[in-house]
Tab-separated table of C-alpha atoms in Angstrom:
chain	number	residue	atom	x	y	z
A	53	UNK	CA	0.892	-2.267	2.110
A	54	UNK	CA	2.029	0.841	3.954
A	55	UNK	CA	2.226	4.576	3.423
A	56	UNK	CA	5.525	6.447	3.639
A	57	UNK	CA	6.464	10.114	3.495
A	58	UNK	CA	9.626	12.177	3.897
A	59	UNK	CA	10.014	15.960	3.981
A	60	UNK	CA	13.069	18.208	3.941
A	61	UNK	CA	12.456	21.902	4.388
A	62	UNK	CA	14.842	24.781	3.879
A	63	UNK	CA	12.368	26.979	5.792
A	64	UNK	CA	12.758	25.013	9.049
A	65	UNK	CA	9.047	25.353	9.861
A	66	UNK	CA	6.282	22.855	10.604
A	67	UNK	CA	8.025	19.788	9.187
A	68	UNK	CA	6.435	17.406	11.693
A	69	UNK	CA	3.000	18.965	11.183
A	70	UNK	CA	3.313	18.548	7.401
A	71	UNK	CA	4.325	14.900	7.845
A	72	UNK	CA	1.340	14.394	10.148
A	73	UNK	CA	-0.978	15.879	7.507
A	74	UNK	CA	0.547	13.689	4.795
A	75	UNK	CA	0.167	10.547	6.920
A	76	UNK	CA	-3.470	11.407	7.537
A	77	UNK	CA	-3.964	11.594	3.769
A	78	UNK	CA	-2.227	8.209	3.402
A	79	UNK	CA	-4.141	6.612	6.281
A	80	UNK	CA	-5.991	4.329	3.840
A	81	UNK	CA	-2.701	2.516	3.192
A	82	UNK	CA	-2.309	1.342	6.779
A	83	UNK	CA	-4.303	1.554	9.987
A	84	UNK	CA	-2.295	-0.654	12.320
A	85	UNK	CA	0.394	1.786	13.471
A	86	UNK	CA	1.878	5.195	12.729
A	87	UNK	CA	5.163	6.949	13.381
A	88	UNK	CA	7.178	10.092	12.735
A	89	UNK	CA	10.882	10.761	13.272
A	90	UNK	CA	12.476	14.183	12.817
A	91	UNK	CA	16.055	15.421	12.971
A	92	UNK	CA	17.289	18.515	14.787
A	93	UNK	CA	20.914	19.461	15.501
A	94	UNK	CA	22.138	15.960	14.759
A	95	UNK	CA	19.600	14.166	16.972
A	96	UNK	CA	16.502	12.122	16.201
A	97	UNK	CA	13.117	12.758	17.801
A	98	UNK	CA	10.585	9.980	17.357
A	99	UNK	CA	7.041	9.092	18.223
A	100	UNK	CA	5.382	5.870	17.052
A	101	UNK	CA	2.713	3.535	18.347
A	102	UNK	CA	-0.092	1.220	17.311
A	103	UNK	CA	-3.232	3.001	16.130
A	104	UNK	CA	-4.489	5.594	13.672
A	105	UNK	CA	-2.518	8.770	13.020
A	106	UNK	CA	-5.003	10.931	14.937
A	107	UNK	CA	-4.695	8.668	17.992
A	108	UNK	CA	-0.922	8.207	17.977
A	109	UNK	CA	-0.034	11.920	17.809
A	110	UNK	CA	-1.261	14.482	20.293
A	111	UNK	CA	-0.201	18.109	20.697
A	112	UNK	CA	2.335	17.185	23.374
A	113	UNK	CA	4.050	14.847	20.894
A	114	UNK	CA	4.006	17.214	17.939
A	115	UNK	CA	5.611	20.103	19.819
A	116	UNK	CA	8.598	17.899	20.648
A	117	UNK	CA	9.174	16.582	17.122
A	118	UNK	CA	11.811	19.175	16.301
A	119	UNK	CA	13.693	19.693	13.082
A	120	UNK	CA	13.622	20.763	9.460
A	121	UNK	CA	13.409	17.251	8.040
A	122	UNK	CA	11.665	14.047	8.939
A	123	UNK	CA	10.008	10.859	7.723
A	124	UNK	CA	6.705	9.185	8.562
A	125	UNK	CA	4.998	5.820	8.148
A	126	UNK	CA	1.553	4.240	8.467
A	127	UNK	CA	1.689	0.471	8.798
A	128	UNK	CA	-0.353	-2.351	7.450
A	129	UNK	CA	1.415	-5.503	8.653
A	130	UNK	CA	2.170	-8.442	6.367
A	131	UNK	CA	5.535	-9.841	7.424
A	132	UNK	CA	6.122	-9.840	11.168
A	133	UNK	CA	3.360	-9.209	13.685
A	134	UNK	CA	1.186	-6.361	14.892
A	135	UNK	CA	3.568	-5.645	17.754
A	136	UNK	CA	4.205	-2.001	18.512
A	137	UNK	CA	7.931	-2.808	18.429
A	138	UNK	CA	7.609	-3.176	14.650
A	139	UNK	CA	5.959	0.195	14.118
A	140	UNK	CA	8.009	2.411	11.840
A	141	UNK	CA	10.134	4.439	11.187
A	142	UNK	CA	13.000	2.234	12.319
A	143	UNK	CA	16.434	3.421	13.421
A	144	UNK	CA	20.070	2.312	13.584
A	145	UNK	CA	22.816	4.380	15.159
A	146	UNK	CA	25.626	3.114	12.933
A	147	UNK	CA	26.812	4.413	10.592
A	148	UNK	CA	25.946	8.100	11.041
A	149	UNK	CA	22.464	7.353	12.409
A	150	UNK	CA	19.806	6.306	9.891
A	151	UNK	CA	16.036	6.500	10.231
A	152	UNK	CA	14.084	4.416	7.748
A	153	UNK	CA	10.535	3.721	6.490
A	154	UNK	CA	9.619	0.908	4.104
A	155	UNK	CA	6.593	-0.053	2.008
A	156	UNK	CA	6.607	-3.545	0.537
A	157	UNK	CA	7.750	-7.043	1.407
A	158	UNK	CA	11.080	-8.814	0.920
A	159	UNK	CA	11.122	-12.346	-0.450
A	160	UNK	CA	14.585	-13.477	0.703
A	161	UNK	CA	14.269	-12.391	4.333
A	162	UNK	CA	15.620	-15.598	5.880
A	163	UNK	CA	18.787	-15.587	3.811
A	164	UNK	CA	19.383	-11.902	4.504
A	165	UNK	CA	18.880	-12.323	8.245
A	166	UNK	CA	21.509	-15.055	8.301
A	167	UNK	CA	23.896	-12.988	6.169
A	168	UNK	CA	23.518	-9.965	8.421
A	169	UNK	CA	24.341	-12.016	11.503
A	170	UNK	CA	27.208	-14.082	10.100
A	171	UNK	CA	28.835	-11.706	7.610
A	172	UNK	CA	27.762	-8.167	8.464
A	173	UNK	CA	27.813	-8.774	12.245
A	174	UNK	CA	24.546	-6.892	12.710
A	175	UNK	CA	21.788	-7.748	15.172
A	176	UNK	CA	18.121	-7.917	14.126
A	177	UNK	CA	15.738	-7.232	16.988
A	178	UNK	CA	12.282	-7.870	15.441
A	179	UNK	CA	10.559	-10.089	12.891
A	180	UNK	CA	10.199	-7.149	10.514
A	181	UNK	CA	11.694	-7.425	7.036
A	182	UNK	CA	11.908	-3.618	7.104
A	183	UNK	CA	14.544	-3.857	9.839
A	184	UNK	CA	16.470	-6.290	7.665
A	185	UNK	CA	16.322	-3.929	4.673
A	186	UNK	CA	17.517	-1.043	6.838
A	187	UNK	CA	20.443	-3.068	8.148
A	188	UNK	CA	21.486	-4.228	4.679
A	189	UNK	CA	21.619	-0.601	3.555
A	190	UNK	CA	23.405	0.497	6.746
A	191	UNK	CA	25.958	-2.277	6.400
A	192	UNK	CA	26.741	-1.336	2.806
A	193	UNK	CA	27.103	2.336	3.759
A	194	UNK	CA	29.387	1.398	6.661
A	195	UNK	CA	31.700	-0.537	4.337
A	196	UNK	CA	32.693	2.739	2.681
A	197	UNK	CA	34.307	3.821	5.979
A	198	UNK	CA	33.953	7.538	5.313
A	199	UNK	CA	33.679	10.208	7.956
A	200	UNK	CA	31.526	12.402	5.704
A	201	UNK	CA	29.268	11.030	3.018
A	202	UNK	CA	27.906	12.434	-0.204
A	203	UNK	CA	25.119	11.485	-2.591
A	204	UNK	CA	27.297	9.037	-4.520
A	205	UNK	CA	27.971	7.065	-1.343
A	206	UNK	CA	24.239	6.597	-0.900
A	207	UNK	CA	23.818	5.603	-4.544
A	208	UNK	CA	26.666	3.076	-4.268
A	209	UNK	CA	25.066	1.575	-1.163
A	210	UNK	CA	21.688	1.310	-2.886
A	211	UNK	CA	23.379	-0.490	-5.790
A	212	UNK	CA	24.575	-3.136	-3.356
A	213	UNK	CA	21.134	-3.342	-1.738
A	214	UNK	CA	19.624	-4.127	-5.137
A	215	UNK	CA	22.155	-6.936	-5.600
A	216	UNK	CA	21.397	-8.503	-2.219
A	217	UNK	CA	17.688	-7.894	-1.698
A	218	UNK	CA	14.755	-9.416	-3.562
A	219	UNK	CA	11.093	-8.502	-3.393
A	220	UNK	CA	9.183	-5.230	-3.232
A	221	UNK	CA	10.467	-2.101	-1.528
A	222	UNK	CA	9.872	1.596	-1.747
A	223	UNK	CA	11.828	3.285	1.025
A	224	UNK	CA	12.534	6.678	2.531
A	225	UNK	CA	15.474	7.293	4.847
A	226	UNK	CA	17.065	10.166	6.727
A	227	UNK	CA	20.589	10.837	7.935
A	228	UNK	CA	20.945	13.659	10.517
A	229	UNK	CA	22.964	16.600	9.366
A	230	UNK	CA	22.867	15.396	5.769
A	231	UNK	CA	19.368	14.968	4.298
A	232	UNK	CA	16.749	12.502	3.147
A	233	UNK	CA	16.859	9.812	0.484
A	234	UNK	CA	14.586	7.254	-1.121
A	235	UNK	CA	14.822	4.302	-3.470
A	236	UNK	CA	12.571	1.857	-5.268
A	237	UNK	CA	13.054	-1.841	-6.080
A	238	UNK	CA	14.247	-2.758	-9.605
A	239	UNK	CA	10.742	-3.866	-10.633
A	240	UNK	CA	9.027	-0.746	-9.330
A	241	UNK	CA	6.391	-2.834	-7.563
A	242	UNK	CA	5.651	-0.235	-4.909
A	243	UNK	CA	5.248	3.473	-5.757
A	244	UNK	CA	7.407	6.425	-4.712
A	245	UNK	CA	6.898	10.015	-5.898
A	246	UNK	CA	8.980	13.186	-5.496
A	247	UNK	CA	7.637	16.741	-5.308
A	248	UNK	CA	8.649	20.223	-4.231
A	249	UNK	CA	6.993	23.359	-2.922
A	250	UNK	CA	8.541	26.785	-3.359
A	251	UNK	CA	7.497	29.628	-1.053
A	252	UNK	CA	8.811	33.069	-0.189
A	253	UNK	CA	10.601	31.496	2.770
A	254	UNK	CA	12.317	28.742	0.795
A	255	UNK	CA	11.747	25.336	-0.780
A	256	UNK	CA	10.399	22.096	0.664
A	257	UNK	CA	10.847	18.641	-0.838
A	258	UNK	CA	8.640	15.641	-0.248
A	259	UNK	CA	8.772	11.935	-1.068
A	260	UNK	CA	5.536	9.975	-0.683
A	261	UNK	CA	3.736	6.797	-1.673
A	262	UNK	CA	0.978	8.593	-3.583
A	263	UNK	CA	0.727	11.881	-5.437
A	264	UNK	CA	-2.326	12.978	-3.443
A	265	UNK	CA	-0.175	13.345	-0.314
A	266	UNK	CA	1.926	15.902	-2.184
A	267	UNK	CA	-0.740	17.790	-4.117
A	268	UNK	CA	-3.033	18.111	-1.107
A	269	UNK	CA	-0.234	19.944	0.718
A	270	UNK	CA	0.538	22.232	-2.191
A	271	UNK	CA	3.537	20.380	-3.634
A	272	UNK	CA	4.256	20.228	-7.339
A	273	UNK	CA	4.939	16.718	-8.636
A	274	UNK	CA	8.529	16.539	-9.844
A	275	UNK	CA	8.737	12.901	-10.900
A	276	UNK	CA	7.942	9.291	-10.090
A	277	UNK	CA	11.039	7.536	-8.833
A	278	UNK	CA	11.614	4.898	-11.490
A	279	UNK	CA	12.286	1.210	-10.780
A	280	UNK	CA	15.789	0.822	-9.371
A	281	UNK	CA	16.305	4.572	-8.987
A	282	UNK	CA	17.448	6.374	-5.864
A	283	UNK	CA	16.962	10.035	-4.986
A	284	UNK	CA	18.910	12.139	-2.481
A	285	UNK	CA	17.924	15.582	-1.182
A	286	UNK	CA	20.628	17.222	0.915
A	287	UNK	CA	20.282	19.924	3.564
A	288	UNK	CA	20.893	22.689	1.012
A	289	UNK	CA	18.013	21.480	-1.152
A	290	UNK	CA	20.143	19.903	-3.859
A	291	UNK	CA	18.351	16.990	-5.535
A	292	UNK	CA	20.289	14.058	-7.020
A	293	UNK	CA	18.736	11.107	-8.866
A	294	UNK	CA	20.572	8.055	-10.167
A	295	UNK	CA	19.664	4.654	-11.582
A	296	UNK	CA	21.138	2.046	-9.235
A	297	UNK	CA	19.871	-1.250	-10.662
A	298	UNK	CA	21.571	-3.236	-13.417
A	299	UNK	CA	18.395	-4.423	-15.153
A	300	UNK	CA	15.420	-2.346	-14.009
A	301	UNK	CA	11.980	-2.912	-15.489
A	302	UNK	CA	8.584	-1.364	-14.874
A	303	UNK	CA	6.278	-3.932	-13.259
A	304	UNK	CA	4.080	-1.978	-10.810
A	305	UNK	CA	1.505	-3.742	-8.665
A	306	UNK	CA	-1.840	-3.696	-10.466
A	307	UNK	CA	-3.746	-3.995	-7.184
A	308	UNK	CA	-2.678	-0.447	-6.324
A	309	UNK	CA	-5.052	0.725	-9.057
A	310	UNK	CA	-7.808	-1.740	-8.153
A	311	UNK	CA	-8.022	-1.068	-4.430
A	312	UNK	CA	-5.221	0.476	-2.429
A	313	UNK	CA	-4.518	3.848	-4.001
A	314	UNK	CA	-6.889	6.775	-3.651
A	315	UNK	CA	-8.779	7.651	-6.851
A	316	UNK	CA	-7.317	11.167	-6.811
A	317	UNK	CA	-3.756	9.810	-7.002
A	318	UNK	CA	-1.569	9.521	-10.079
A	319	UNK	CA	1.036	6.747	-9.900
A	320	UNK	CA	3.682	6.228	-12.576
A	321	UNK	CA	1.816	8.810	-14.649
A	322	UNK	CA	-1.355	6.687	-14.494
A	323	UNK	CA	-4.503	8.280	-13.098
A	324	UNK	CA	-6.152	5.928	-10.644
A	325	UNK	CA	-9.490	7.653	-11.277
A	326	UNK	CA	-9.356	7.221	-15.047
A	327	UNK	CA	-8.228	3.622	-14.627
A	328	UNK	CA	-11.306	2.847	-12.534
A	329	UNK	CA	-13.549	4.577	-15.075
A	330	UNK	CA	-12.151	2.267	-17.755
A	331	UNK	CA	-12.652	-0.717	-15.448
A	332	UNK	CA	-16.345	0.187	-15.287
A	333	UNK	CA	-16.547	0.512	-19.069
A	334	UNK	CA	-14.954	-2.872	-19.737
A	335	UNK	CA	-17.050	-4.626	-17.111
A	336	UNK	CA	-20.222	-3.080	-18.550
A	337	UNK	CA	-19.313	-4.406	-21.989
A	338	UNK	CA	-18.898	-7.909	-20.565
A	339	UNK	CA	-22.217	-7.700	-18.694
A	340	UNK	CA	-23.955	-6.464	-21.855
A	341	UNK	CA	-22.617	-9.491	-23.749
A	342	UNK	CA	-23.077	-12.223	-21.140
A	343	UNK	CA	-26.162	-11.008	-19.254
A	344	UNK	CA	-28.246	-9.673	-22.126
A	345	UNK	CA	-31.250	-11.623	-20.874
A	346	UNK	CA	-31.194	-10.053	-17.388
A	347	UNK	CA	-32.988	-6.859	-16.374
A	348	UNK	CA	-31.013	-4.672	-13.962
A	349	UNK	CA	-33.011	-1.971	-12.203
A	350	UNK	CA	-30.264	-0.252	-10.250
A	351	UNK	CA	-26.460	-0.307	-9.889
A	352	UNK	CA	-25.231	0.111	-6.306
A	353	UNK	CA	-21.534	0.412	-5.386
A	354	UNK	CA	-20.042	-1.133	-2.280
A	355	UNK	CA	-18.332	1.959	-0.842
A	356	UNK	CA	-15.839	3.390	-1.209
A	357	UNK	CA	-13.321	2.012	-3.684
A	358	UNK	CA	-15.816	0.716	-6.258
A	359	UNK	CA	-17.730	3.988	-6.674
A	360	UNK	CA	-15.903	5.250	-9.764
A	361	UNK	CA	-16.143	1.931	-11.613
A	362	UNK	CA	-19.772	1.440	-10.614
A	363	UNK	CA	-20.818	4.896	-11.794
A	364	UNK	CA	-19.217	4.422	-15.195
A	365	UNK	CA	-20.664	0.907	-15.461
A	366	UNK	CA	-24.159	2.283	-14.804
A	367	UNK	CA	-23.661	4.991	-17.412
A	368	UNK	CA	-22.544	2.458	-20.010
A	369	UNK	CA	-25.503	0.146	-19.271
A	370	UNK	CA	-27.886	3.120	-19.093
A	371	UNK	CA	-29.118	1.888	-15.715
A	372	UNK	CA	-29.841	4.069	-12.692
A	373	UNK	CA	-26.960	4.477	-10.245
A	374	UNK	CA	-27.748	4.755	-6.548
A	375	UNK	CA	-25.879	5.050	-3.268
A	376	UNK	CA	-27.979	2.359	-1.629
A	377	UNK	CA	-25.329	1.359	0.911
A	378	UNK	CA	-24.249	3.902	3.505
A	379	UNK	CA	-20.829	3.596	5.078
A	380	UNK	CA	-19.947	4.371	8.666
A	381	UNK	CA	-16.745	6.328	8.094
A	382	UNK	CA	-15.480	5.646	11.602
A	383	UNK	CA	-14.936	1.950	10.867
A	384	UNK	CA	-11.570	0.943	9.400
A	385	UNK	CA	-11.177	-0.757	6.010
A	386	UNK	CA	-12.229	-4.370	6.559
A	387	UNK	CA	-9.832	-5.813	3.975
A	388	UNK	CA	-6.804	-4.805	6.035
A	389	UNK	CA	-8.101	-5.838	9.458
A	390	UNK	CA	-5.889	-8.488	11.058
A	391	UNK	CA	-8.344	-11.361	11.516
A	392	UNK	CA	-11.358	-12.983	9.902
A	393	UNK	CA	-13.495	-12.788	13.058
A	394	UNK	CA	-12.920	-9.050	13.301
A	395	UNK	CA	-13.770	-8.598	9.605
A	396	UNK	CA	-17.070	-10.464	9.994
A	397	UNK	CA	-18.002	-8.380	12.994
A	398	UNK	CA	-17.150	-5.128	11.246
A	399	UNK	CA	-19.140	-5.462	8.018
A	400	UNK	CA	-22.540	-4.893	9.652
A	401	UNK	CA	-21.095	-2.019	11.670
A	402	UNK	CA	-19.529	-0.575	8.531
A	403	UNK	CA	-22.471	-0.631	6.095
A	404	UNK	CA	-26.230	-0.258	6.220
A	405	UNK	CA	-28.772	-0.549	3.390
A	406	UNK	CA	-31.377	2.013	2.337
A	407	UNK	CA	-34.412	-0.236	1.946
A	408	UNK	CA	-36.225	1.827	-0.705
A	409	UNK	CA	-33.284	1.358	-3.089
A	410	UNK	CA	-33.509	-2.433	-2.812
A	411	UNK	CA	-37.129	-3.406	-2.243
A	412	UNK	CA	-38.644	-5.239	-5.187
A	413	UNK	CA	-35.699	-4.499	-7.510
A	414	UNK	CA	-33.086	-6.431	-9.438
A	415	UNK	CA	-29.944	-4.959	-7.918
A	416	UNK	CA	-26.412	-5.072	-9.313
A	417	UNK	CA	-23.854	-4.692	-6.534
A	418	UNK	CA	-20.391	-3.609	-7.698
A	419	UNK	CA	-17.209	-4.097	-5.685
A	420	UNK	CA	-13.585	-3.423	-6.579
A	421	UNK	CA	-12.630	-7.068	-5.938
A	422	UNK	CA	-13.565	-10.189	-3.998
A	423	UNK	CA	-10.792	-11.606	-1.829
A	424	UNK	CA	-12.036	-13.592	1.155
A	425	UNK	CA	-15.717	-13.088	0.353
A	426	UNK	CA	-16.583	-12.121	3.928
A	427	UNK	CA	-17.891	-8.692	3.007
A	428	UNK	CA	-19.530	-9.879	-0.213
A	429	UNK	CA	-21.579	-12.599	1.460
A	430	UNK	CA	-22.875	-10.320	4.194
A	431	UNK	CA	-23.735	-7.496	1.788
A	432	UNK	CA	-25.675	-9.850	-0.486
A	433	UNK	CA	-27.660	-10.968	2.574
A	434	UNK	CA	-28.121	-7.318	3.541
A	435	UNK	CA	-29.569	-6.615	0.095
A	436	UNK	CA	-31.985	-9.528	0.368
A	437	UNK	CA	-33.033	-8.472	3.866
A	438	UNK	CA	-33.774	-5.027	2.400
A	439	UNK	CA	-36.206	-6.639	-0.059
A	440	UNK	CA	-34.180	-7.037	-3.265
A	441	UNK	CA	-35.903	-9.310	-5.795
A	442	UNK	CA	-32.621	-10.425	-7.371
A	443	UNK	CA	-29.065	-9.668	-6.301
A	444	UNK	CA	-26.376	-9.655	-8.981
A	445	UNK	CA	-22.730	-9.115	-8.088
A	446	UNK	CA	-19.926	-7.659	-10.221
A	447	UNK	CA	-16.217	-7.527	-9.384
A	448	UNK	CA	-14.214	-4.822	-11.154
A	449	UNK	CA	-11.144	-7.084	-10.787
A	450	UNK	CA	-10.538	-10.735	-11.737
A	451	UNK	CA	-10.873	-13.531	-9.208
A	452	UNK	CA	-8.149	-13.501	-6.543
A	453	UNK	CA	-6.763	-17.033	-6.459
A	454	UNK	CA	-3.080	-16.724	-5.505
A	455	UNK	CA	-1.066	-15.273	-2.610
A	456	UNK	CA	0.494	-11.856	-2.924
A	457	UNK	CA	4.071	-11.840	-1.630
A	458	UNK	CA	4.955	-8.211	-2.336
A	459	UNK	CA	3.277	-6.377	0.532
A	460	UNK	CA	-0.455	-7.124	0.379
A	461	UNK	CA	-2.067	-9.342	3.005
A	462	UNK	CA	-3.117	-12.137	0.659
A	463	UNK	CA	-1.086	-14.992	2.037
A	464	UNK	CA	-3.230	-18.100	2.274
A	465	UNK	CA	-4.930	-19.766	-0.681
A	466	UNK	CA	-7.424	-21.324	1.675
A	467	UNK	CA	-8.695	-17.917	2.753
A	468	UNK	CA	-9.574	-16.870	-0.820
A	469	UNK	CA	-13.188	-17.599	-1.612
A	470	UNK	CA	-12.252	-18.269	-5.263
A	471	UNK	CA	-9.594	-20.855	-4.337
A	472	UNK	CA	-10.398	-24.026	-6.323
A	473	UNK	CA	-13.859	-22.646	-7.129
A	474	UNK	CA	-15.530	-21.732	-10.389
A	475	UNK	CA	-17.375	-18.439	-10.793
A	476	UNK	CA	-20.649	-20.289	-10.287
A	477	UNK	CA	-19.380	-21.838	-7.055
A	478	UNK	CA	-18.237	-18.449	-5.731
A	479	UNK	CA	-21.618	-17.007	-6.699
A	480	UNK	CA	-23.346	-19.703	-4.673
A	481	UNK	CA	-20.970	-19.172	-1.737
A	482	UNK	CA	-21.765	-15.461	-1.456
A	483	UNK	CA	-25.475	-16.057	-2.054
A	484	UNK	CA	-25.864	-13.980	-5.233
A	485	UNK	CA	-28.138	-14.784	-8.179
A	486	UNK	CA	-25.343	-14.099	-10.656
A	487	UNK	CA	-21.664	-13.145	-10.414
A	488	UNK	CA	-19.318	-11.682	-12.996
A	489	UNK	CA	-15.602	-10.906	-12.814
A	490	UNK	CA	-13.474	-8.511	-14.867
A	491	UNK	CA	-11.172	-10.322	-17.301
A	492	UNK	CA	-7.467	-9.931	-16.503
A	493	UNK	CA	-6.619	-8.784	-20.031
A	494	UNK	CA	-9.246	-6.061	-19.710
A	495	UNK	CA	-7.887	-4.958	-16.328
A	496	UNK	CA	-4.353	-4.714	-17.695
A	497	UNK	CA	-5.647	-2.696	-20.653
A	498	UNK	CA	-7.475	-0.324	-18.299
A	499	UNK	CA	-4.315	0.458	-16.352
A	500	UNK	CA	-1.930	0.489	-19.297
A	501	UNK	CA	-3.880	3.178	-21.154
A	502	UNK	CA	-2.543	5.674	-18.632
A	503	UNK	CA	1.091	4.942	-19.491
A	504	UNK	CA	1.663	2.820	-22.561
A	505	UNK	CA	5.400	2.710	-21.827
A	506	UNK	CA	4.607	0.234	-19.030
A	507	UNK	CA	4.103	-3.130	-20.668
A	508	UNK	CA	4.123	-5.412	-17.615
A	509	UNK	CA	2.327	-5.359	-14.264
A	510	UNK	CA	2.529	-7.517	-11.177
A	511	UNK	CA	-0.728	-9.471	-11.439
A	512	UNK	CA	0.414	-12.354	-9.238
A	513	UNK	CA	-2.692	-12.468	-7.036
A	514	UNK	CA	-4.749	-13.053	-10.201
A	515	UNK	CA	-2.483	-15.249	-12.335
A	516	UNK	CA	0.086	-16.706	-9.920
A	517	UNK	CA	3.018	-15.318	-11.947
A	518	UNK	CA	5.637	-13.737	-9.658
A	519	UNK	CA	7.762	-11.177	-11.443
A	520	UNK	CA	10.808	-11.508	-9.177
A	521	UNK	CA	11.193	-15.105	-10.364
A	522	UNK	CA	12.249	-16.449	-6.974
A	523	UNK	CA	8.982	-17.680	-5.469
A	524	UNK	CA	8.842	-21.415	-4.743
A	525	UNK	CA	6.020	-23.513	-3.354
A	526	UNK	CA	7.988	-23.880	-0.123
A	527	UNK	CA	8.128	-20.091	0.191
A	528	UNK	CA	4.371	-19.849	-0.355
A	529	UNK	CA	3.791	-22.547	2.267
A	530	UNK	CA	5.985	-20.671	4.732
A	531	UNK	CA	4.235	-17.319	4.332
A	532	UNK	CA	0.855	-19.028	4.505
A	533	UNK	CA	1.807	-20.371	7.914
A	534	UNK	CA	3.242	-17.052	9.071
A	535	UNK	CA	0.597	-14.698	7.714
A	536	UNK	CA	-2.629	-16.696	7.804
A	537	UNK	CA	-5.452	-15.186	9.827
A	538	UNK	CA	-5.177	-17.844	12.522
A	539	UNK	CA	-1.534	-16.992	13.123
A	540	UNK	CA	-2.171	-13.264	12.949
A	541	UNK	CA	-4.905	-13.416	15.572
A	542	UNK	CA	-2.520	-15.210	17.934
A	543	UNK	CA	0.349	-12.830	17.233
A	544	UNK	CA	-1.555	-9.568	17.486
A	545	UNK	CA	-0.619	-7.390	20.433
A	546	UNK	CA	-1.291	-3.937	21.763
A	547	UNK	CA	2.287	-3.259	22.768
A	548	UNK	CA	3.471	0.283	22.182
A	549	UNK	CA	6.900	1.423	21.104
A	550	UNK	CA	7.434	5.122	21.465
A	551	UNK	CA	10.839	6.621	21.548
A	552	UNK	CA	14.134	5.282	20.318
A	553	UNK	CA	16.159	8.438	20.767
A	554	UNK	CA	14.773	11.492	22.546
A	555	UNK	CA	11.533	11.001	24.478
A	556	UNK	CA	8.560	12.871	23.063
A	557	UNK	CA	6.043	11.435	25.510
């Protein structure tokens, strides 16, 4: 999972600063690396490196990121490694010069890499599937052999990308002297949203992964880019949108609403906040039915993502809600850290318990989901150390039992605590007195209420059903080997990759 943003301004002011602000807002989507590329007088200016946005960009970098349009990226690595060489945006000089940022994960990477080498005669320099996607698009655009391009040329190239590429991809690109563009895979797995901001000086356009990146900067939401659609914004501020897929269908990733997206975002016209309220309501109803014999003294969320669901759950059960766990906000999200050892080390640094909220009480801990169980086990122990009489645990999402192949770091069955385990066995593994999961049908209902026109979601990490229809056991075995924690710890590196075009060091 990554965060992407693109801005084109007819005012020619503060484009890089606005991209920086948007990336900071999207920091929750990726904490491994960050990058910005801008365009000025036909040239690219780029800065990217491993680290958080605030650490990658200093004043000396920002003042050299010239131009009235640009794109930015925060990375959370799934395919590839944590090498700084794979930080985005990426760049190719032919045709025209294209800068590119990608959120998602391709599922036919090997075949595409071979095609690009043998048929398209293009060289791939990293292990990143984003570089492959960029080169497929660039190759299709080059086939048109036009000195000057227009929006239809981009749409025609995207049509060919959809025919060749499988998997999840929301992308933003930029061509110097022309404008910015974006497109979304035919299943709409990853989000992409368009907005504009009109001022006395002119109009700015923004594409971003989540609506909050636009609204926080004063942009009006224009539309969600639909599955298979592409959007082009040229230098004059003309906006063109076209459907480029033959058989598009809405199948957005349901885990966006469970965990990744901010609660103040609206994706595909679905409020993340309201979805999580409904998740709390449905989970409370299940607890009321199945745990009617248990007395719960206090409901405590595991910050931050579970807060909304936990508060509504407490209201429905008429049980006191308390912030009994305090989060150190200077520790990164443990779910997206690159190795199990680092996650285990970080949980105690990340959270601390307020003893008076636990001592002598039957406590219900609520989390958004349970994936590896590392955090859950340590927090249950933390609650017991703080004097809790009983520790119950509720997951606002179903049990995660299957790999996610569309851009979320859930690659290895063996790393899931629920793999080949019953609810009772997971409960014992994390040390809780009782454990309850949200039912998948209830979760789907909670999300679907926001947009009843969407009838299908990617729920593959819960039910093992892959909507692209191309996932084999051999593919799952391959990504397990490539993306398992053991491999990731070996492959992690602190290499930096700064400038591709003009040096902004």
